[in-house]
Amino acid sequence: ANPKETHLAAVKRIIRYISGTADYGIWYTKDSNPNLAGYSDADWAGNADDRKSTTGGCFYMGSNLVSWYSKKQNSISLSTAEAEYIAAGSCCTQLLWMKQMLEDYGVEQEVLTVYCDNTSAINISKNPVQHSRTKHIDIRYHFIRDLVDSKQVVLEYVATENQLADIFTKALDSARFVYLRKALGICVV
């Protein structure tokens, strides 16, 4: 509605990136593994204007990237653990939807795996005793606990350097960006 010079500079940067990567595509393998897994990440209070966090995720069927997203969270998180827990909740929602779609096509899924690089967020999903410390976290995200208890979803720790969803949540240096782009399966075709 009110474009500024900084917006024009950002658009020019995007166009330069797109023109420089027109030959890139996503590599898919003939993988016999039909299991769904997701990587979930958040940058805590990354938006300088409203201090909301950005949630990012990417989803694999076997070793093939099938979906990804990046979205600003609706509420302001009071801690890194809360931002990561909200991101894990969004990731679980996406995985459950994908599981339902695959079941409609006759592809059954067992336990869904969510990879998260925050041990506190993982512990919140496994330990309901921490109620007094996590009371500020919106109740709608506590459905992760039910999914973990019913063995539909398992949250597993992944080291930050192996967190593939980092590329969707924060600005990265060139070397890290290229590494993650390659890890996602994006290459010159």
Backbone as a ProteinNet text record, in pm:
[ID]
protein_1_A
[PRIMARY]
ANPKETHLAAVKRIIRYISGTADYGIWYTKDSNPNLAGYSDADWAGNADDRKSTTGGCFYMGSNLVSWYSKKQNSISLSTAEAEYIAAGSCCTQLLWMKQMLEDYGVEQEVLTVYCDNTSAINISKNPVQHSRTKHIDIRYHFIRDLVDSKQVVLEYVATENQLADIFTKALDSARFVYLRKALGICVV
[TERTIARY]
82.3	0	86.4	201.4	288.1	432.5	468	603.1	710.8	822.9	937.3	1056.9	1163.8	1286.6	1341	1326.3	1374.1	1296.1	1166.4	1086.1	1134.7	1164.6	1214.6	1348.3	1435	1564.6	1544.8	1448.5	1421.4	1368.6	1280	1225.6	1335.7	1423.9	1535.1	1625.9	1649.5	1734.3	1669.1	1537.3	1464.9	1473.6	1453.9	1459.8	1599.3	1705.4	1841.9	1864.1	1811.2	1827.7	1755.7	1633.8	1556.6	1625.1	1674.9	1741.5	1871.1	1936.7	2059.6	2037.9	1914.7	1887.5	1780.2	1762.5	1658.8	1684.5	1808.5	1843	1832.5	1786.2	1778.4	1644.2	1646.5	1525.9	1543.6	1441.5	1447.6	1473.3	1571.2	1608.2	1523.6	1460	1380.8	1442.7	1449.1	1504.6	1392.1	1421.9	1326	1345.1	1293.9	1311.3	1193.8	1222.9	1115.5	1057.5	1114.9	1070.6	954.6	831.8	717.6	688.8	778.6	751.2	763.2	667.8	668.7	751.1	822.2	897.2	900.2	909.2	913.7	1022.6	1077.6	1174	1104.8	1114.7	1044.9	1145.5	1132.3	1223.5	1151.5	1206.5	1153.1	1267.9	1253.6	1347.1	1273.9	1326.1	1256.2	1260.9	1143	1127	1208.8	1209.8	1293	1246.2	1118.1	1066.8	1094.2	1172.5	1212.4	1095.7	990.8	878.2	782.6	740.6	641	690.2	816.2	880.3	811.5	739.1	681.6	787.1	773.9	868.2	821.8	915	883.9	895	792.8	791.5	827.3	909.8	944.5	944.5	916.4	916.7	935.6	988.5	998.9	966.6	908.7	852.3	905.8	938.5	997.6	911.3	905.5	851.6	971.4	1020.5	1147.4	1257.3	1337	1443.3	1408.9	1281.9	1238.6	1158.8	1201.7	1131.3	998	887	755.8	679.1	717.8	646.1	732.4	705.5	776.6	692.3	722.4	649.7	731.5	696.3	753.7	643.1	618.9	506.1	534.7	491.1	504.6	400.7	443.3	351.4	247.5	130.3	20.3	39.8	114.5	131.2	279.1	305.7	442.6	482.5	593.2	642.2	726.9	712.5	787	921.2	947.3	1073.9	1104.3	1228.6	1268.4	1193.1	1178.7	1108.1	964.4	899.5	761.3	753.8	843.4	844.6	866.8	959.7	988	871.5	804.9	690.8	574.3	551.5	446.1	480.4	607.9	650.7	629.9	661.3	640.5	491.8	406.2	261.7	215.5	266.5	232.8	282.9	401.5	459.3	372.9	328.4	241.8	111.4	54.4	-69.8	-51.8	58.7	86.6	107.3	183.7	209.5	81	-7.4	-134.2	-220.3	-220.4	-295.4	-237.6	-103.8	-39.1	-65.5	-64.2	-93.7	-234.6	-330.7	-469	-480.3	-410.8	-413.6	-354.5	-244.1	-182.3	-272.2	-341.5	-434	-548.3	-591.5	-694.5	-647.4	-515.1	-457.7	-407.5	-437	-400	-258.4	-191.9	-55.9	-66.2	-42	-53	76.7	62.9	176.9	177.3	295.8	307.4	327.4	431.9	461.3	523.9	473.9	528.5	640.8	748.5	863.4	876.1	892.1	918.1	1056.5	1145.7	1280.2	1284.6	1332.1	1335.6	1473	1526.9	1659.1	1653.6	1537.9	1522.7	1479	1567.7	1537	1426.3	1413.9	1306.8	1170.3	1156.1	1028.8	995.7	1096.6	1074.8	1032.3	1097.2	1063.3	922.9	879.5	743.4	642	670.4	576.2	570.6	675.7	682.2	647.3	656.1	644.4	536.4	415.6	308.6	326.4	425.2	446.9	496.6	553.6	606.8	496.6	375.5	260.4	281.9	340	355.4	450.7	547.2	641.3	586.9	491	443.4	299.9	249.6	111.1	85.5	188.4	171.6	160	193.9	184.9	38.8	-3.4	-142.6	-185.5	-301	-349.9	-366.3	-396	-419.3	-296.2	-178.3	-58.4	-27.2	-103.6	-79	-132.9	-194.2	-238.5	-118.2	0.4	121.5	139	110.2	123.3	35.5	-87.1	-177.6	-123.8	-68	-12	108	191.2	307.7	263.5	166.1	116	52.3	-19.1	-85.1	7.4	134.2	237.1	208.8	135.6	114.6	232.9	293.5	404.2	516.1	638.5	754.4	837.9	875.8	964.1	1105.6	1194.9	1333.8	1423.4	1530.7	1628	1715.1	1740.3	1836	1928.3	2057.1	2153.6	2125.7	2152.6	2122.9	2190.9	2312.3	2380.7	2314	2230.1	2157.4	2009.1	1970.8	1830.8	1799.8	1732.8	1706.1	1607.2	1522.8	1422.9	1482	1609.3	1674.9	1663.6	1668.2	1666.9	1534.9	1428.6	1296.5	1266.7	1358.6	1325.7	1416.2	1536.7	1628.7	1725.1	1785.5	1887.9	2013	2075.7	2192.2	2309.6	2430	2545.3	2545.8	2624	2623.4	2657.1	2759.2	2801.1	2691.3	2628	2520.7	2400.5	2366.1	2254.4	2276.9	2395.8	2426.8	2423.7	2477.1	2475.5	2331.7	2244.6	2106.1	2029.2	2055.5	1988.9	2021.9	2146.9	2188.4	2127.2	2122.6	2066	1916.9	1847.8	1706.5	1683.6	1789.3	1776.8	1764.2	1794	1786.1	1921.6	1921	2046.4	2022.1	2131	2121	2071.6	1970.4	1914.2	1961.6
-119.6	0	125.5	117	234	189.6	157.5	105.3	210.2	161.7	247.9	200.4	274	238.9	103.5	71.2	-58	-174.4	-152.6	-257.1	-282.4	-175.4	-188.1	-262.4	-229.9	-297.9	-446.7	-481.9	-623	-696.1	-632.9	-695.1	-716	-618	-632.7	-748.2	-763.5	-873.4	-1008.6	-1017.7	-1142	-1174.8	-1075.4	-1097.6	-1141.5	-1080	-1123.1	-1267.8	-1306.7	-1445	-1541.2	-1508.7	-1595.8	-1609.4	-1500.1	-1509.3	-1589.8	-1589.6	-1665.2	-1811.9	-1849.8	-1989.4	-2052.4	-2001	-2052.4	-2197.1	-2241.2	-2378.4	-2477.7	-2435.1	-2523	-2594.7	-2713.6	-2792.1	-2881.4	-2957.2	-3048	-3188.8	-3255.1	-3390.8	-3490.3	-3581.4	-3687.1	-3822.1	-3908.9	-4042.2	-4144.4	-4261.8	-4372.7	-4440.3	-4377.7	-4424.9	-4513.8	-4630.6	-4721.8	-4690.4	-4593.8	-4557.4	-4457.9	-4497.6	-4406.4	-4326.8	-4331	-4267.2	-4116	-4049.3	-3904.2	-3858.4	-3748.7	-3685.7	-3535.8	-3459.2	-3314.4	-3252.7	-3143.6	-3063.5	-2934	-2897.8	-2781.6	-2686.3	-2556.7	-2458.5	-2325.7	-2243.3	-2108.6	-2015.3	-1890.1	-1788.2	-1708.4	-1703.3	-1638.6	-1487.4	-1424.7	-1279	-1217.9	-1284.1	-1241.3	-1115.8	-1082.2	-962.9	-842.4	-748.6	-632.5	-538.2	-541.5	-450	-495	-621.5	-668	-781.6	-823	-927.4	-1063.2	-1087.2	-1219.1	-1308.9	-1436.3	-1534.9	-1585.4	-1640.8	-1703.5	-1854.2	-1924.7	-2070.8	-2120	-2222.6	-2281.9	-2432.8	-2497.6	-2642.5	-2698.5	-2819.2	-2890.8	-3036.8	-3099.9	-3233.4	-3327.5	-3446.3	-3547.4	-3671.3	-3734	-3868.9	-3952.1	-4031.7	-4098	-3994	-3989.6	-3889.3	-3777.5	-3769.6	-3670	-3557.4	-3435.3	-3316.6	-3305.4	-3297.6	-3291	-3163.8	-3093.9	-2972.9	-2889.7	-2759.7	-2670.3	-2546.3	-2472.7	-2349.1	-2258.3	-2132.4	-2032.6	-1933	-1909.4	-1824.6	-1753.3	-1629.6	-1556.7	-1609.5	-1632.1	-1682.3	-1575.7	-1621.5	-1530.1	-1455.6	-1514.8	-1454	-1432.9	-1352.7	-1326	-1431.8	-1499.3	-1604	-1542.2	-1594.2	-1542.8	-1612	-1716.3	-1787.9	-1860.3	-1900.6	-1979.7	-2111.4	-2172	-2299.9	-2285.8	-2176.2	-2155.8	-2138	-2059	-2038.9	-2171.7	-2252.4	-2382	-2479	-2471.8	-2560.3	-2526.9	-2398.7	-2355.7	-2401.5	-2390.7	-2436.9	-2587.8	-2662.5	-2807.9	-2840.7	-2760.6	-2780.4	-2760.8	-2658	-2635.4	-2749.6	-2798.5	-2910.7	-3036	-3062.1	-3178.4	-3167.3	-3049.1	-3028	-3061.5	-3014.1	-3042.1	-3191.6	-3256.4	-3399.6	-3481.2	-3444.2	-3516.8	-3501.9	-3382.1	-3360	-3445.1	-3447.7	-3527.3	-3675.8	-3719.5	-3859.8	-3895.5	-3808.5	-3832.9	-3839	-3749.7	-3750.5	-3880.7	-3926	-4051	-4170.4	-4171.2	-4280.7	-4285.1	-4169.1	-4165.5	-4234.7	-4236.6	-4303.2	-4443.6	-4492.6	-4627.4	-4644.1	-4534.9	-4541.2	-4517.1	-4620.9	-4612.2	-4558.3	-4480.9	-4426.1	-4480.3	-4505.4	-4549.8	-4425.6	-4422.2	-4307.5	-4196.6	-4074.6	-3958.5	-3900.3	-3857.3	-3803.2	-3654.4	-3577.8	-3433.9	-3410.6	-3351.1	-3319.4	-3174.4	-3154.4	-3022.3	-3003.5	-2882	-2858.2	-2793	-2799	-2739.4	-2847.6	-2885.4	-2993.1	-2954.3	-2826.7	-2784	-2807.2	-2774.2	-2796.5	-2945.7	-3028.9	-3173.7	-3222.1	-3172.8	-3213.5	-3170.2	-3052.8	-3006.5	-3104.6	-3157.8	-3250.6	-3384.8	-3419.1	-3549.8	-3546.6	-3429.5	-3423.4	-3324.5	-3370.5	-3278.7	-3224.5	-3269.8	-3221.8	-3077.8	-3030.8	-2895	-2790.7	-2821.2	-2734.6	-2592.3	-2575.3	-2441.3	-2356.2	-2418.7	-2344.2	-2317	-2394.2	-2383.4	-2332.9	-2278	-2233	-2122.6	-2044.6	-1932.9	-1978.4	-2101.9	-2151.2	-2180.2	-2129.1	-2141.3	-2288.2	-2314.9	-2451.7	-2524.5	-2452.1	-2521.1	-2596.2	-2560	-2630.1	-2751.2	-2771	-2885.3	-3015.3	-3008.6	-3132.5	-3218.1	-3159.4	-3237.6	-3344.8	-3309.1	-3406.3	-3528.2	-3504.1	-3615.9	-3702.7	-3638.2	-3713.1	-3796.7	-3740.3	-3813.4	-3928	-3900.5	-4004.6	-4121	-4089.9	-4195.5	-4258.5	-4219.4	-4276.9	-4252	-4144.2	-4105.8	-4024.4	-3945.9	-3857.3	-3877.5	-3872.1	-3872.5	-3749.6	-3674.3	-3559.7	-3605.2	-3582.3	-3622.2	-3501.1	-3504.7	-3396.3	-3408.2	-3294.4	-3286.3	-3169.1	-3188.3	-3081.6	-2961.6	-2843.7	-2720.7	-2718.7	-2771.3	-2770.9	-2864.5	-2956.6	-3047.9	-3013.3	-2899	-2856.2	-2796.7	-2873.7	-2832	-2716.9	-2698.8	-2592.5	-2455.5	-2448.5	-2319.3	-2225.2	-2279.7	-2198.9	-2122.3	-2168.5	-2105.6	-2005.3	-1989.1	-1906.3	-1786.5	-1789.2	-1679.9	-1653.3	-1536.4	-1502.1	-1583.1	-1636.9	-1722.7	-1668.1	-1703.3	-1667.4	-1754.7	-1714.8	-1780.5	-1929	-1963.7	-2104.4	-2190.5	-2143	-2218.6	-2232.5	-2124.8	-2127.3	-2231.3	-2232.5	-2327.6	-2469.6	-2491	-2624	-2674.3	-2589.1	-2630.3	-2648.8	-2563.9	-2578.2	-2713.8	-2753.2	-2883.2	-2996.2	-2979.8	-3082.2	-3102.8	-2998.5	-3009.2	-3083.1	-3101.3	-3170.1	-3075	-2948.6	-2849.4	-2843.3	-2866.1	-2870.6	-2823.1	-2805.5	-2766.2	-2886.9	-2863.5	-2972.8	-2967.4
0	0	0	66.2	74.9	51	-73.7	-99.6	-74.6	-24	4.8	-75.8	-69.4	-140.4	-95.7	32.2	83.8	22.1	-3.3	-67.1	-210.5	-280.8	-417.2	-418.6	-323.7	-314.1	-286.9	-201.3	-170.3	-293.3	-368.8	-489.6	-592.9	-607.9	-702.3	-661.1	-532.3	-483.7	-514	-493.1	-523.4	-672.1	-756.8	-901.9	-943.9	-885.6	-916.1	-874.4	-759.1	-712.6	-807.1	-844.2	-933.1	-1069.3	-1123.2	-1254.4	-1244.2	-1130.8	-1112.7	-1081.1	-1048.6	-1011.4	-1100.7	-1219.7	-1310.5	-1351.4	-1344.1	-1383.8	-1268.2	-1152.8	-1036.2	-1030.4	-972.7	-952.9	-831.1	-798.7	-684.2	-735.4	-677.9	-715.7	-638	-708.4	-646.7	-679.7	-579.7	-599.1	-599.3	-651.4	-646.1	-510.6	-408.5	-271.3	-234	-178.8	-140.9	-3.5	65.9	199.2	189.4	224.6	212.7	340.2	439.2	568.2	560.8	625.6	634.2	753.3	735.8	844.2	817.5	923.7	910	995.2	946.7	1022.4	1060.5	1187	1239.3	1302.9	1274.5	1332.9	1350.3	1437.4	1460	1493.5	1455.7	1503.1	1609.3	1726	1837.4	1822.2	1817.1	1810.9	1697.6	1583.9	1472.6	1402.6	1410.1	1344.6	1433.1	1383.4	1463.9	1491.9	1409.8	1428.2	1537.6	1533.8	1630.6	1719.8	1703.9	1784.4	1775	1667.2	1644.6	1580.9	1605.2	1552.9	1417	1342.7	1214.6	1230.8	1185.4	1187	1047.8	1043	914.9	926.9	816.1	816.8	677.9	673.3	546.3	572.5	473.2	490.6	384.4	429.4	343.5	342.3	226.2	213.5	171.6	265	243.4	243.8	138.1	129.2	31.3	-8.2	-106.1	-40	-66.9	-18.5	-91.4	-16.2	-80.1	-46.2	59.6	97.9	191.5	195.5	285.8	309.2	415.6	443.5	534.3	532.8	622.3	652.6	781	819	950.3	958.6	1084.5	1183.3	1307.7	1408.7	1445	1490.7	1521.9	1652.9	1744.7	1876.2	1906.3	2007.8	2049.8	2151.4	2125.4	2214.8	2324.7	2444.9	2558.6	2577.7	2502.1	2514.4	2383.8	2369.8	2254.3	2251.7	2369.6	2377.8	2329	2366.2	2322.7	2171.4	2114.5	1969.4	1897	1947.1	1885.2	1904.2	2019	2045.5	1953	1932.2	1839.5	1697.4	1660.4	1528.6	1515.1	1620.1	1616.8	1602.9	1666.2	1652.9	1509.9	1444.3	1303.1	1216.7	1247.8	1173.1	1189.8	1312.1	1336.8	1258.7	1254.4	1180.9	1033.3	974.8	834.3	810.3	899.5	883.3	894.5	987.4	1000.8	875.6	818.3	694.7	581.3	570.4	466.5	487.8	613.1	644.9	597.9	624.6	583.1	431.1	362.6	215.7	161.2	218.4	172.9	200	314.4	344.6	244	194.5	91.1	-36.7	-59.2	-175.6	-143.6	-22.9	14.5	66.8	98.4	153.6	304	380.3	526.3	586.2	691.6	764.1	905.7	957.2	1096	1182.1	1258.9	1345.1	1261.3	1278.1	1209.1	1294.2	1230.1	1302.4	1275.1	1383.2	1374.4	1432.5	1353.1	1398.9	1445	1567.3	1629.6	1693.2	1688.1	1745.8	1884	1948.6	2081.2	2179.5	2270.3	2364.6	2461.6	2494.3	2584.5	2521.8	2394.5	2325.9	2320.8	2298.3	2296.2	2433.4	2538.1	2674.4	2714.9	2669.1	2698.3	2640.9	2522.4	2459.3	2530.1	2603.7	2668.8	2816.1	2880.3	3025.7	3067.9	3093.2	3133.7	3274.8	3349.4	3485.8	3487.1	3376.4	3370.4	3356	3396.7	3372.9	3423.1	3541.7	3597	3513.4	3448.3	3364.8	3225.1	3180.9	3043.4	3034.8	3144.4	3145.8	3043.3	3011.6	2918.7	2773	2745.6	2607.9	2575.6	2462.5	2420.2	2418.5	2473.2	2490.3	2357.3	2250.8	2123.5	2074.3	2122.7	2080.8	2167.9	2273.9	2360.8	2301.6	2185.6	2123.1	2082.6	2077.2	2049.3	2155.3	2279.8	2388.5	2363.7	2320.5	2291.4	2178.3	2075.8	1963.3	2006.6	2094.2	2144.4	2234.7	2323.7	2413.9	2338	2229.4	2152.2	2048.2	2048.7	1959.5	1811.2	1781.3	1641.7	1590.1	1681.6	1646.6	1747.5	1698.6	1787.2	1752.7	1856.3	1837.7	1866.8	1771.9	1787.5	1774.8	1851.4	1848	1723.9	1661.3	1551.5	1583.8	1566.1	1594.7	1504.6	1555.2	1481.5	1344.8	1335.8	1205.7	1104.5	1152.1	1062.6	1051.1	1103.9	1101.3	964.1	879.4	742.3	732.4	833.2	828.9	859.5	897.1	922.6	803.7	684.8	562.7	547.5	615.6	603.7	715.2	811.2	927.3	948.4	896.3	927.8	814	818.4	721.1	752.6	650	667.6	587	631.5	550	424.4	328.8	197.9	206.5	283.5	291.7	352.7	459.2	524.5	431	360.4	266.5	157.6	98	-9.1	45.2	165.7	226.8	245.7	301.4	325.4	196	98.7	-31	-91.8	-83.7	-135.4	-52.9	78.9	166.7	140	97.1	63.3	-68.6	-144.8	-273.6	-390.3	-367.7	-475.6	-544	-674.9	-749	-892.9	-967	-1106.8	-1185.7	-1268.6	-1348.2	-1492.1
[MASK]
+++++++++++++++++++++++++++++++++++++++++++++++++++++++++++++++++++++++++++++++++++++++++++++++++++++++++++++++++++++++++++++++++++++++++++++++++++++++++++++++++++++++++++++++++++++++++++++

